[in-house]
mmCIF file with all atom_site columns, C-alpha atoms in Angstrom:
data_model
loop_
_atom_site.group_PDB
_atom_site.id
_atom_site.type_symbol
_atom_site.label_atom_id
_atom_site.label_alt_id
_atom_site.label_comp_id
_atom_site.label_asym_id
_atom_site.label_entity_id
_atom_site.label_seq_id
_atom_site.pdbx_PDB_ins_code
_atom_site.Cartn_x
_atom_site.Cartn_y
_atom_site.Cartn_z
_atom_site.occupancy
_atom_site.B_iso_or_equiv
_atom_site.pdbx_formal_charge
_atom_site.auth_seq_id
_atom_site.auth_comp_id
_atom_site.auth_asym_id
_atom_site.auth_atom_id
_atom_site.pdbx_PDB_model_num
ATOM 1  C CA . MET H 1 1  ? 81.037 183.377 207.756 1.00 0.00 ? 1  MET H CA 1
ATOM 2  C CA . THR H 1 2  ? 78.447 181.319 210.255 1.00 0.00 ? 2  THR H CA 1
ATOM 3  C CA . LYS H 1 3  ? 79.260 178.984 212.713 1.00 0.00 ? 3  LYS H CA 1
ATOM 4  C CA . LEU H 1 4  ? 78.347 175.535 210.138 1.00 0.00 ? 4  LEU H CA 1
ATOM 5  C CA . SER H 1 5  ? 80.747 177.433 207.733 1.00 0.00 ? 5  SER H CA 1
ATOM 6  C CA . THR H 1 6  ? 83.743 177.292 210.116 1.00 0.00 ? 6  THR H CA 1
ATOM 7  C CA . ILE H 1 7  ? 82.649 173.580 211.149 1.00 0.00 ? 7  ILE H CA 1
ATOM 8  C CA . GLN H 1 8  ? 82.437 172.844 207.350 1.00 0.00 ? 8  GLN H CA 1
ATOM 9  C CA . LEU H 1 9  ? 86.095 174.015 206.502 1.00 0.00 ? 9  LEU H CA 1
ATOM 10 C CA . ARG H 1 10 ? 87.124 172.572 210.063 1.00 0.00 ? 10 ARG H CA 1
ATOM 11 C CA . GLU H 1 11 ? 86.199 169.103 208.917 1.00 0.00 ? 11 GLU H CA 1
ATOM 12 C CA . ARG H 1 12 ? 87.415 169.593 205.279 1.00 0.00 ? 12 ARG H CA 1
ATOM 13 C CA . ASP H 1 13 ? 90.787 170.486 206.323 1.00 0.00 ? 13 ASP H CA 1
ATOM 14 C CA . ALA H 1 14 ? 90.914 167.533 208.779 1.00 0.00 ? 14 ALA H CA 1
ATOM 15 C CA . LEU H 1 15 ? 89.859 165.512 206.031 1.00 0.00 ? 15 LEU H CA 1
ATOM 16 C CA . ALA H 1 16 ? 92.287 166.597 203.559 1.00 0.00 ? 16 ALA H CA 1
ATOM 17 C CA . ALA H 1 17 ? 94.895 165.894 206.129 1.00 0.00 ? 17 ALA H CA 1
ATOM 18 C CA . ASP H 1 18 ? 93.998 162.532 206.556 1.00 0.00 ? 18 ASP H CA 1
ATOM 19 C CA . LEU H 1 19 ? 93.903 161.813 202.755 1.00 0.00 ? 19 LEU H CA 1
ATOM 20 C CA . ARG H 1 20 ? 97.367 163.293 202.843 1.00 0.00 ? 20 ARG H CA 1
ATOM 21 C CA . SER H 1 21 ? 98.663 160.323 205.014 1.00 0.00 ? 21 SER H CA 1
ATOM 22 C CA . LEU H 1 22 ? 97.163 157.747 202.519 1.00 0.00 ? 22 LEU H CA 1
ATOM 23 C CA . SER H 1 23 ? 99.865 155.339 200.435 1.00 0.00 ? 23 SER H CA 1
ATOM 24 C CA . PRO H 1 24 ? 98.827 154.585 196.974 1.00 0.00 ? 24 PRO H CA 1
ATOM 25 C CA . ASP H 1 25 ? 97.371 151.210 197.814 1.00 0.00 ? 25 ASP H CA 1
ATOM 26 C CA . GLN H 1 26 ? 94.984 153.072 200.102 1.00 0.00 ? 26 GLN H CA 1
ATOM 27 C CA . TRP H 1 27 ? 93.504 155.409 197.447 1.00 0.00 ? 27 TRP H CA 1
ATOM 28 C CA . ARG H 1 28 ? 92.951 152.189 195.488 1.00 0.00 ? 28 ARG H CA 1
ATOM 29 C CA . SER H 1 29 ? 90.866 150.514 198.412 1.00 0.00 ? 29 SER H CA 1
ATOM 30 C CA . THR H 1 30 ? 87.427 149.570 198.343 1.00 0.00 ? 30 THR H CA 1
ATOM 31 C CA . THR H 1 31 ? 84.465 151.810 199.753 1.00 0.00 ? 31 THR H CA 1
ATOM 32 C CA . LEU H 1 32 ? 81.126 150.860 201.244 1.00 0.00 ? 32 LEU H CA 1
ATOM 33 C CA . CYS H 1 33 ? 80.161 153.464 197.929 1.00 0.00 ? 33 CYS H CA 1
ATOM 34 C CA . GLY H 1 34 ? 79.217 150.640 195.060 1.00 0.00 ? 34 GLY H CA 1
ATOM 35 C CA . GLU H 1 35 ? 82.336 150.159 193.032 1.00 0.00 ? 35 GLU H CA 1
ATOM 36 C CA . TRP H 1 36 ? 84.140 153.226 193.536 1.00 0.00 ? 36 TRP H CA 1
ATOM 37 C CA . ASP H 1 37 ? 87.720 153.333 195.220 1.00 0.00 ? 37 ASP H CA 1
ATOM 38 C CA . VAL H 1 38 ? 88.985 156.046 198.072 1.00 0.00 ? 38 VAL H CA 1
ATOM 39 C CA . GLU H 1 39 ? 90.200 158.201 195.605 1.00 0.00 ? 39 GLU H CA 1
ATOM 40 C CA . GLU H 1 40 ? 86.364 158.201 193.409 1.00 0.00 ? 40 GLU H CA 1
ATOM 41 C CA . VAL H 1 41 ? 84.775 159.277 196.517 1.00 0.00 ? 41 VAL H CA 1
ATOM 42 C CA . VAL H 1 42 ? 86.913 161.979 197.751 1.00 0.00 ? 42 VAL H CA 1
ATOM 43 C CA . ALA H 1 43 ? 86.684 162.873 193.748 1.00 0.00 ? 43 ALA H CA 1
ATOM 44 C CA . HIS H 1 44 ? 83.139 162.870 194.373 1.00 0.00 ? 44 HIS H CA 1
ATOM 45 C CA . LEU H 1 45 ? 82.722 165.192 197.229 1.00 0.00 ? 45 LEU H CA 1
ATOM 46 C CA . GLY H 1 46 ? 85.516 167.497 195.369 1.00 0.00 ? 46 GLY H CA 1
ATOM 47 C CA . ALA H 1 47 ? 83.379 167.275 192.158 1.00 0.00 ? 47 ALA H CA 1
ATOM 48 C CA . ALA H 1 48 ? 80.172 167.662 193.547 1.00 0.00 ? 48 ALA H CA 1
ATOM 49 C CA . SER H 1 49 ? 80.968 170.301 195.990 1.00 0.00 ? 49 SER H CA 1
ATOM 50 C CA . ARG H 1 50 ? 81.667 172.746 193.209 1.00 0.00 ? 50 ARG H CA 1
ATOM 51 C CA . LEU H 1 51 ? 78.532 172.778 191.729 1.00 0.00 ? 51 LEU H CA 1
ATOM 52 C CA . SER H 1 52 ? 76.713 176.108 192.780 1.00 0.00 ? 52 SER H CA 1
ATOM 53 C CA . LEU H 1 53 ? 72.977 175.539 193.951 1.00 0.00 ? 53 LEU H CA 1
ATOM 54 C CA . PRO H 1 54 ? 71.186 175.988 190.921 1.00 0.00 ? 54 PRO H CA 1
ATOM 55 C CA . GLY H 1 55 ? 73.918 173.712 188.911 1.00 0.00 ? 55 GLY H CA 1
ATOM 56 C CA . TRP H 1 56 ? 72.935 170.538 190.674 1.00 0.00 ? 56 TRP H CA 1
ATOM 57 C CA . PRO H 1 57 ? 69.315 170.604 189.406 1.00 0.00 ? 57 PRO H CA 1
ATOM 58 C CA . ARG H 1 58 ? 70.745 171.504 186.079 1.00 0.00 ? 58 ARG H CA 1
ATOM 59 C CA . SER H 1 59 ? 73.286 168.443 186.453 1.00 0.00 ? 59 SER H CA 1
ATOM 60 C CA . MET H 1 60 ? 70.356 166.160 187.459 1.00 0.00 ? 60 MET H CA 1
ATOM 61 C CA . ILE H 1 61 ? 67.739 167.261 184.985 1.00 0.00 ? 61 ILE H CA 1
ATOM 62 C CA . GLY H 1 62 ? 70.624 167.085 182.384 1.00 0.00 ? 62 GLY H CA 1
ATOM 63 C CA . ALA H 1 63 ? 71.135 163.648 183.708 1.00 0.00 ? 63 ALA H CA 1
ATOM 64 C CA . ARG H 1 64 ? 67.689 162.661 183.208 1.00 0.00 ? 64 ARG H CA 1
ATOM 65 C CA . PHE H 1 65 ? 67.211 162.691 186.983 1.00 0.00 ? 65 PHE H CA 1
ATOM 66 C CA . ASP H 1 66 ? 69.100 159.485 186.398 1.00 0.00 ? 66 ASP H CA 1
ATOM 67 C CA . PRO H 1 67 ? 71.891 159.573 189.901 1.00 0.00 ? 67 PRO H CA 1
ATOM 68 C CA . ASP H 1 68 ? 74.644 157.058 188.062 1.00 0.00 ? 68 ASP H CA 1
ATOM 69 C CA . VAL H 1 69 ? 74.478 159.542 185.249 1.00 0.00 ? 69 VAL H CA 1
ATOM 70 C CA . HIS H 1 70 ? 74.911 162.820 187.234 1.00 0.00 ? 70 HIS H CA 1
ATOM 71 C CA . ASN H 1 71 ? 77.862 161.026 189.254 1.00 0.00 ? 71 ASN H CA 1
ATOM 72 C CA . ARG H 1 72 ? 79.325 159.956 186.495 1.00 0.00 ? 72 ARG H CA 1
ATOM 73 C CA . ARG H 1 73 ? 79.955 163.183 185.135 1.00 0.00 ? 73 ARG H CA 1
ATOM 74 C CA . ARG H 1 74 ? 81.255 164.827 188.595 1.00 0.00 ? 74 ARG H CA 1
ATOM 75 C CA . LEU H 1 75 ? 83.534 162.226 188.656 1.00 0.00 ? 75 LEU H CA 1
ATOM 76 C CA . GLU H 1 76 ? 84.583 163.129 184.758 1.00 0.00 ? 76 GLU H CA 1
ATOM 77 C CA . VAL H 1 77 ? 85.453 166.453 186.227 1.00 0.00 ? 77 VAL H CA 1
ATOM 78 C CA . ALA H 1 78 ? 88.050 165.287 188.583 1.00 0.00 ? 78 ALA H CA 1
ATOM 79 C CA . ALA H 1 79 ? 88.995 162.254 185.917 1.00 0.00 ? 79 ALA H CA 1
ATOM 80 C CA . ASP H 1 80 ? 92.320 163.309 185.535 1.00 0.00 ? 80 ASP H CA 1
ATOM 81 C CA . LEU H 1 81 ? 93.781 164.054 189.164 1.00 0.00 ? 81 LEU H CA 1
ATOM 82 C CA . ASP H 1 82 ? 95.480 161.395 191.215 1.00 0.00 ? 82 ASP H CA 1
ATOM 83 C CA . GLY H 1 83 ? 95.319 161.505 195.003 1.00 0.00 ? 83 GLY H CA 1
ATOM 84 C CA . ASP H 1 84 ? 97.204 164.728 195.727 1.00 0.00 ? 84 ASP H CA 1
ATOM 85 C CA . GLY H 1 85 ? 95.188 166.295 192.817 1.00 0.00 ? 85 GLY H CA 1
ATOM 86 C CA . VAL H 1 86 ? 91.922 165.372 194.628 1.00 0.00 ? 86 VAL H CA 1
ATOM 87 C CA . VAL H 1 87 ? 93.020 166.226 198.053 1.00 0.00 ? 87 VAL H CA 1
ATOM 88 C CA . GLU H 1 88 ? 94.301 169.874 196.465 1.00 0.00 ? 88 GLU H CA 1
ATOM 89 C CA . LEU H 1 89 ? 90.921 170.141 194.930 1.00 0.00 ? 89 LEU H CA 1
ATOM 90 C CA . LEU H 1 90 ? 89.238 169.258 198.297 1.00 0.00 ? 90 LEU H CA 1
ATOM 91 C CA . GLY H 1 91 ? 91.478 171.797 199.661 1.00 0.00 ? 91 GLY H CA 1
ATOM 92 C CA . ARG H 1 92 ? 90.595 174.576 197.290 1.00 0.00 ? 92 ARG H CA 1
ATOM 93 C CA . LEU H 1 93 ? 86.297 174.428 198.301 1.00 0.00 ? 93 LEU H CA 1
ATOM 94 C CA . SER H 1 94 ? 85.469 177.075 200.384 1.00 0.00 ? 94 SER H CA 1
#
């Protein structure tokens, strides 16, 4: 494992710990990411991280290089998850 990977894992774990402390209202708080709330931003991070290196360009091509379409598709991956499920998804990434 590289030093960068160790840093990424540590930061992911710290983020997951912070997210576990959020109340339901905080999960629905607005963010600086357009119309996305906290839960959608975290779901996006988790779902996007599940793409393989070749999977990302394939997804973008399938979305006709429209990042909004690509992002909506990634959010659909985690659409049925609540805050705890999103944190669990984020925690499974390595």
